[in-house]
Each structure stands twice: as C-alpha cells, then as structure tokens.
Amino acid sequence: MDDCLFCKIARGVVPSRKIFEDGELFAFHDVAPQAPVHFLVIPKRHIANVMEAGGADEALLGRLLGTAASLAKELGLEEGGGRFVVNCKADGGQTVDHLHIHVLGGRSLRWPPG
Ligand code: 5GP
Ligand code: ZN
C-alpha cells in the first residue's frame, strides 16, 4: 500500500534500524522502545491486522512468530524471555494498520498490561 508506513519501511522508503529481512518478512527496532529490547516483525506484504489474515496466510503467520522468537534469542532474550504482542484494531491499541508483532524484553514486564 502506497500510504502505509510499515509498507514504506519494508521497502526501505522510510528508514529504520533493520534487524532482519528475507523475501517475506522484515524486522526492525521500534522507534519508541518500551523496553531495553523492543523490535517489530512484519510481513512485507500488506495485511492490515491479524484478523485480516486468511487461511492462505497461516504459514506466513507461523514464520512471523518463529522469526520473532529466533531474533529474540539473537538479541539476548533467551535466558530472561520477553513478551510477544500482536495488537489488533482500536480496542487492542493498534496504531499502525499493518500487521506486526512486538517483541519486548530486557526487563521484567508486568501482567496484565494497562
Ligand atoms: P501498535 O500500537 O500499532 O501495536 O504499534 C506500532 C508501533 O510502531 C509503536 O510501538 C510505535 O512506536 C512504532 N512506530 C511507529 N512509527 C514508527 C516508525 O516510523 N519507525 C519505527 N521504527 N517504529 C514506529
Ligand atoms: Zn502496509
């Protein structure tokens, strides 16, 4: 999508601190980190949110979570763990309408979130 911020980040039109990229996925540090480690993993293809993903996207969703976990380990979260979050639409607090998974770690995180 031409006017989508995360589509632009995935294309490199908007700069980001890239962590990882392959044919389907792009990972980058969050611009406003809420923990010592806070990065996002997105599909390069525009999907507005997790509920918009269809049956044909199941493998992609699996790769999104698996890649998030692999990168979390690479970034030092293996011992302490962290949180993997997918916000969806208004009540979920989603502010960028392009599917993304947050990975946060490096400090103790409270539950439930505010
Ligand atoms: P949401 O609230 O939609 O789940 O999360 C969107 C996330 O994207 C927020 O944590 C926000 O800080 C991050 N974000 C928004 N704009 C940018 C940007 O231009 N660059 C980067 N790297 N992160 C962004
Ligand atoms: Zn998009």
PDB file of C-alpha atoms and ligand atoms in Angstrom:
ATOM      1  CA  MET A   1       0.000   0.000   0.000  1.00  0.00           C
ATOM      2  CA  ASP A   2       1.415   3.336  -1.043  1.00  0.00           C
ATOM      3  CA  ASP A   3       0.378   5.282   2.040  1.00  0.00           C
ATOM      4  CA  CYS A   4       1.182   2.644   4.677  1.00  0.00           C
ATOM      5  CA  LEU A   5       4.103   3.482   6.985  1.00  0.00           C
ATOM      6  CA  PHE A   6       5.213  -0.118   7.507  1.00  0.00           C
ATOM      7  CA  CYS A   7       4.973  -0.932   3.779  1.00  0.00           C
ATOM      8  CA  LYS A   8       7.330   2.009   3.279  1.00  0.00           C
ATOM      9  CA  ILE A   9       9.684   0.724   5.982  1.00  0.00           C
ATOM     10  CA  ALA A  10       9.676  -2.748   4.398  1.00  0.00           C
ATOM     11  CA  ARG A  11      10.564  -1.190   1.028  1.00  0.00           C
ATOM     12  CA  GLY A  12      13.290   0.976   2.575  1.00  0.00           C
ATOM     13  CA  VAL A  13      11.484   4.173   1.550  1.00  0.00           C
ATOM     14  CA  VAL A  14      11.227   5.155   5.226  1.00  0.00           C
ATOM     15  CA  PRO A  15      14.451   4.433   7.123  1.00  0.00           C
ATOM     16  CA  SER A  16      14.526   2.085  10.080  1.00  0.00           C
ATOM     17  CA  ARG A  17      17.072   0.216  12.188  1.00  0.00           C
ATOM     18  CA  LYS A  18      16.777  -3.060  10.356  1.00  0.00           C
ATOM     19  CA  ILE A  19      17.459  -6.318  12.188  1.00  0.00           C
ATOM     20  CA  PHE A  20      16.489  -8.903   9.585  1.00  0.00           C
ATOM     21  CA  GLU A  21      14.921  -9.245   6.167  1.00  0.00           C
ATOM     22  CA  ASP A  22      14.044 -12.064   3.810  1.00  0.00           C
ATOM     23  CA  GLY A  23      11.617 -12.427   0.936  1.00  0.00           C
ATOM     24  CA  GLU A  24       8.534 -12.326   3.154  1.00  0.00           C
ATOM     25  CA  LEU A  25       9.458 -10.659   6.434  1.00  0.00           C
ATOM     26  CA  PHE A  26      11.163  -7.521   7.754  1.00  0.00           C
ATOM     27  CA  ALA A  27      12.263  -6.857  11.353  1.00  0.00           C
ATOM     28  CA  PHE A  28      13.327  -3.523  12.817  1.00  0.00           C
ATOM     29  CA  HIS A  29      13.759  -1.753  16.140  1.00  0.00           C
ATOM     30  CA  ASP A  30      10.751   0.170  17.432  1.00  0.00           C
ATOM     31  CA  VAL A  31      11.292   3.936  17.227  1.00  0.00           C
ATOM     32  CA  ALA A  32       9.844   4.414  20.739  1.00  0.00           C
ATOM     33  CA  PRO A  33      11.119   1.404  22.690  1.00  0.00           C
ATOM     34  CA  GLN A  34       9.148   0.359  25.765  1.00  0.00           C
ATOM     35  CA  ALA A  35      11.887  -1.990  26.998  1.00  0.00           C
ATOM     36  CA  PRO A  36      15.658  -2.346  26.517  1.00  0.00           C
ATOM     37  CA  VAL A  37      14.859  -4.672  23.605  1.00  0.00           C
ATOM     38  CA  HIS A  38      11.792  -3.722  21.562  1.00  0.00           C
ATOM     39  CA  PHE A  39      11.529  -4.668  17.933  1.00  0.00           C
ATOM     40  CA  LEU A  40       8.805  -5.379  15.398  1.00  0.00           C
ATOM     41  CA  VAL A  41       8.473  -8.120  12.796  1.00  0.00           C
ATOM     42  CA  ILE A  42       6.167  -7.523   9.849  1.00  0.00           C
ATOM     43  CA  PRO A  43       5.174  -9.296   6.668  1.00  0.00           C
ATOM     44  CA  LYS A  44       6.412  -7.351   3.651  1.00  0.00           C
ATOM     45  CA  ARG A  45       3.018  -7.839   2.042  1.00  0.00           C
ATOM     46  CA  HIS A  46       0.344  -5.507   3.395  1.00  0.00           C
ATOM     47  CA  ILE A  47      -2.053  -7.238   5.790  1.00  0.00           C
ATOM     48  CA  ALA A  48      -3.929  -4.735   7.945  1.00  0.00           C
ATOM     49  CA  ASN A  49      -4.121  -6.813  11.123  1.00  0.00           C
ATOM     50  CA  VAL A  50      -4.077 -10.391  12.353  1.00  0.00           C
ATOM     51  CA  MET A  51      -7.836 -10.802  11.889  1.00  0.00           C
ATOM     52  CA  GLU A  52      -7.466  -9.805   8.235  1.00  0.00           C
ATOM     53  CA  ALA A  53      -5.032 -12.655   7.638  1.00  0.00           C
ATOM     54  CA  GLY A  54      -6.728 -15.504   5.777  1.00  0.00           C
ATOM     55  CA  GLY A  55      -6.297 -19.244   5.664  1.00  0.00           C
ATOM     56  CA  ALA A  56      -3.702 -18.884   2.929  1.00  0.00           C
ATOM     57  CA  ASP A  57      -1.618 -16.771   5.321  1.00  0.00           C
ATOM     58  CA  GLU A  58      -1.236 -19.424   8.015  1.00  0.00           C
ATOM     59  CA  ALA A  59       2.293 -20.386   7.016  1.00  0.00           C
ATOM     60  CA  LEU A  60       3.247 -16.720   6.956  1.00  0.00           C
ATOM     61  CA  LEU A  61       1.815 -16.216  10.445  1.00  0.00           C
ATOM     62  CA  GLY A  62       3.836 -19.179  11.638  1.00  0.00           C
ATOM     63  CA  ARG A  63       7.002 -17.755  10.150  1.00  0.00           C
ATOM     64  CA  LEU A  64       6.225 -14.365  11.725  1.00  0.00           C
ATOM     65  CA  LEU A  65       6.116 -15.869  15.205  1.00  0.00           C
ATOM     66  CA  GLY A  66       9.016 -18.243  14.630  1.00  0.00           C
ATOM     67  CA  THR A  67      11.224 -15.495  13.261  1.00  0.00           C
ATOM     68  CA  ALA A  68      10.294 -13.227  16.167  1.00  0.00           C
ATOM     69  CA  ALA A  69      11.408 -15.965  18.568  1.00  0.00           C
ATOM     70  CA  SER A  70      14.678 -16.597  16.716  1.00  0.00           C
ATOM     71  CA  LEU A  71      15.539 -12.906  16.637  1.00  0.00           C
ATOM     72  CA  ALA A  72      14.628 -12.575  20.318  1.00  0.00           C
ATOM     73  CA  LYS A  73      17.237 -15.196  21.107  1.00  0.00           C
ATOM     74  CA  GLU A  74      19.802 -13.478  18.892  1.00  0.00           C
ATOM     75  CA  LEU A  75      19.169 -10.212  20.710  1.00  0.00           C
ATOM     76  CA  GLY A  76      19.825 -11.736  24.113  1.00  0.00           C
ATOM     77  CA  LEU A  77      16.363 -12.660  25.396  1.00  0.00           C
ATOM     78  CA  GLU A  78      16.842 -16.436  25.561  1.00  0.00           C
ATOM     79  CA  GLU A  79      17.607 -16.534  29.271  1.00  0.00           C
ATOM     80  CA  GLY A  80      15.164 -13.927  30.570  1.00  0.00           C
ATOM     81  CA  GLY A  81      12.416 -14.337  27.989  1.00  0.00           C
ATOM     82  CA  GLY A  82      10.158 -11.499  26.946  1.00  0.00           C
ATOM     83  CA  ARG A  83       6.777 -10.680  25.523  1.00  0.00           C
ATOM     84  CA  PHE A  84       5.404 -11.279  22.034  1.00  0.00           C
ATOM     85  CA  VAL A  85       2.438  -8.975  21.368  1.00  0.00           C
ATOM     86  CA  VAL A  86       0.064  -8.511  18.436  1.00  0.00           C
ATOM     87  CA  ASN A  87      -2.241  -5.522  18.912  1.00  0.00           C
ATOM     88  CA  CYS A  88      -5.382  -5.589  16.788  1.00  0.00           C
ATOM     89  CA  LYS A  89      -7.648  -2.664  15.895  1.00  0.00           C
ATOM     90  CA  ALA A  90      -8.812   0.088  18.248  1.00  0.00           C
ATOM     91  CA  ASP A  91      -9.507  -1.890  21.408  1.00  0.00           C
ATOM     92  CA  GLY A  92      -6.195  -3.695  21.050  1.00  0.00           C
ATOM     93  CA  GLY A  93      -4.316  -0.412  20.816  1.00  0.00           C
ATOM     94  CA  GLN A  94      -3.179  -0.902  17.234  1.00  0.00           C
ATOM     95  CA  THR A  95      -1.903   2.404  15.849  1.00  0.00           C
ATOM     96  CA  VAL A  96      -0.277   1.249  12.605  1.00  0.00           C
ATOM     97  CA  ASP A  97      -2.660  -0.704  10.389  1.00  0.00           C
ATOM     98  CA  HIS A  98      -0.101  -3.150   9.020  1.00  0.00           C
ATOM     99  CA  LEU A  99       0.238  -6.460  10.856  1.00  0.00           C
ATOM    100  CA  HIS A 100       3.215  -6.524  13.224  1.00  0.00           C
ATOM    101  CA  ILE A 101       4.389  -8.498  16.206  1.00  0.00           C
ATOM    102  CA  HIS A 102       6.129  -6.632  19.008  1.00  0.00           C
ATOM    103  CA  VAL A 103       8.964  -8.347  20.852  1.00  0.00           C
ATOM    104  CA  LEU A 104       9.889  -6.780  24.179  1.00  0.00           C
ATOM    105  CA  GLY A 105      12.445  -7.879  26.731  1.00  0.00           C
ATOM    106  CA  GLY A 106      15.427  -6.978  28.812  1.00  0.00           C
ATOM    107  CA  ARG A 107      13.365  -6.002  31.835  1.00  0.00           C
ATOM    108  CA  SER A 108      10.597  -7.520  33.898  1.00  0.00           C
ATOM    109  CA  LEU A 109       7.200  -6.836  32.290  1.00  0.00           C
ATOM    110  CA  ARG A 110       4.006  -6.643  34.298  1.00  0.00           C
ATOM    111  CA  TRP A 111       0.801  -8.530  33.577  1.00  0.00           C
ATOM    112  CA  PRO A 112      -1.879  -7.511  32.820  1.00  0.00           C
ATOM    113  CA  PRO A 113      -0.758  -4.557  30.709  1.00  0.00           C
ATOM    114  CA  GLY A 114      -2.535  -1.237  31.261  1.00  0.00           C
TER     115      GLY A 114
HETATM  116  P1  5GP B   1       0.868  -0.645  17.560  1.00  0.00           P
HETATM  117  O1  5GP B   1       0.418   0.365  18.573  1.00  0.00           O
HETATM  118  O2  5GP B   1       0.231  -0.398  16.228  1.00  0.00           O
HETATM  119  O3  5GP B   1       0.760  -2.060  18.024  1.00  0.00           O
HETATM  120  O4  5GP B   1       2.437  -0.416  17.418  1.00  0.00           O
HETATM  121  C1  5GP B   1       3.011   0.432  16.476  1.00  0.00           C
HETATM  122  C2  5GP B   1       4.457   0.593  16.881  1.00  0.00           C
HETATM  123  O5  5GP B   1       5.152   1.178  15.806  1.00  0.00           O
HETATM  124  C3  5GP B   1       4.653   1.510  18.089  1.00  0.00           C
HETATM  125  O6  5GP B   1       5.347   0.811  19.114  1.00  0.00           O
HETATM  126  C4  5GP B   1       5.476   2.663  17.534  1.00  0.00           C
HETATM  127  O7  5GP B   1       6.442   3.148  18.434  1.00  0.00           O
HETATM  128  C5  5GP B   1       6.103   2.059  16.300  1.00  0.00           C
HETATM  129  N1  5GP B   1       6.356   3.019  15.249  1.00  0.00           N
HETATM  130  C6  5GP B   1       5.504   3.979  14.795  1.00  0.00           C
HETATM  131  N2  5GP B   1       6.069   4.681  13.797  1.00  0.00           N
HETATM  132  C7  5GP B   1       7.321   4.152  13.622  1.00  0.00           C
HETATM  133  C8  5GP B   1       8.395   4.458  12.732  1.00  0.00           C
HETATM  134  O8  5GP B   1       8.327   5.359  11.898  1.00  0.00           O
HETATM  135  N3  5GP B   1       9.522   3.707  12.841  1.00  0.00           N
HETATM  136  C9  5GP B   1       9.637   2.691  13.763  1.00  0.00           C
HETATM  137  N4  5GP B   1      10.795   2.017  13.783  1.00  0.00           N
HETATM  138  N5  5GP B   1       8.634   2.370  14.607  1.00  0.00           N
HETATM  139  C10 5GP B   1       7.496   3.094  14.541  1.00  0.00           C
HETATM  140 ZN    ZN B   2       1.320  -1.863   4.870  1.00  0.00          ZN
END
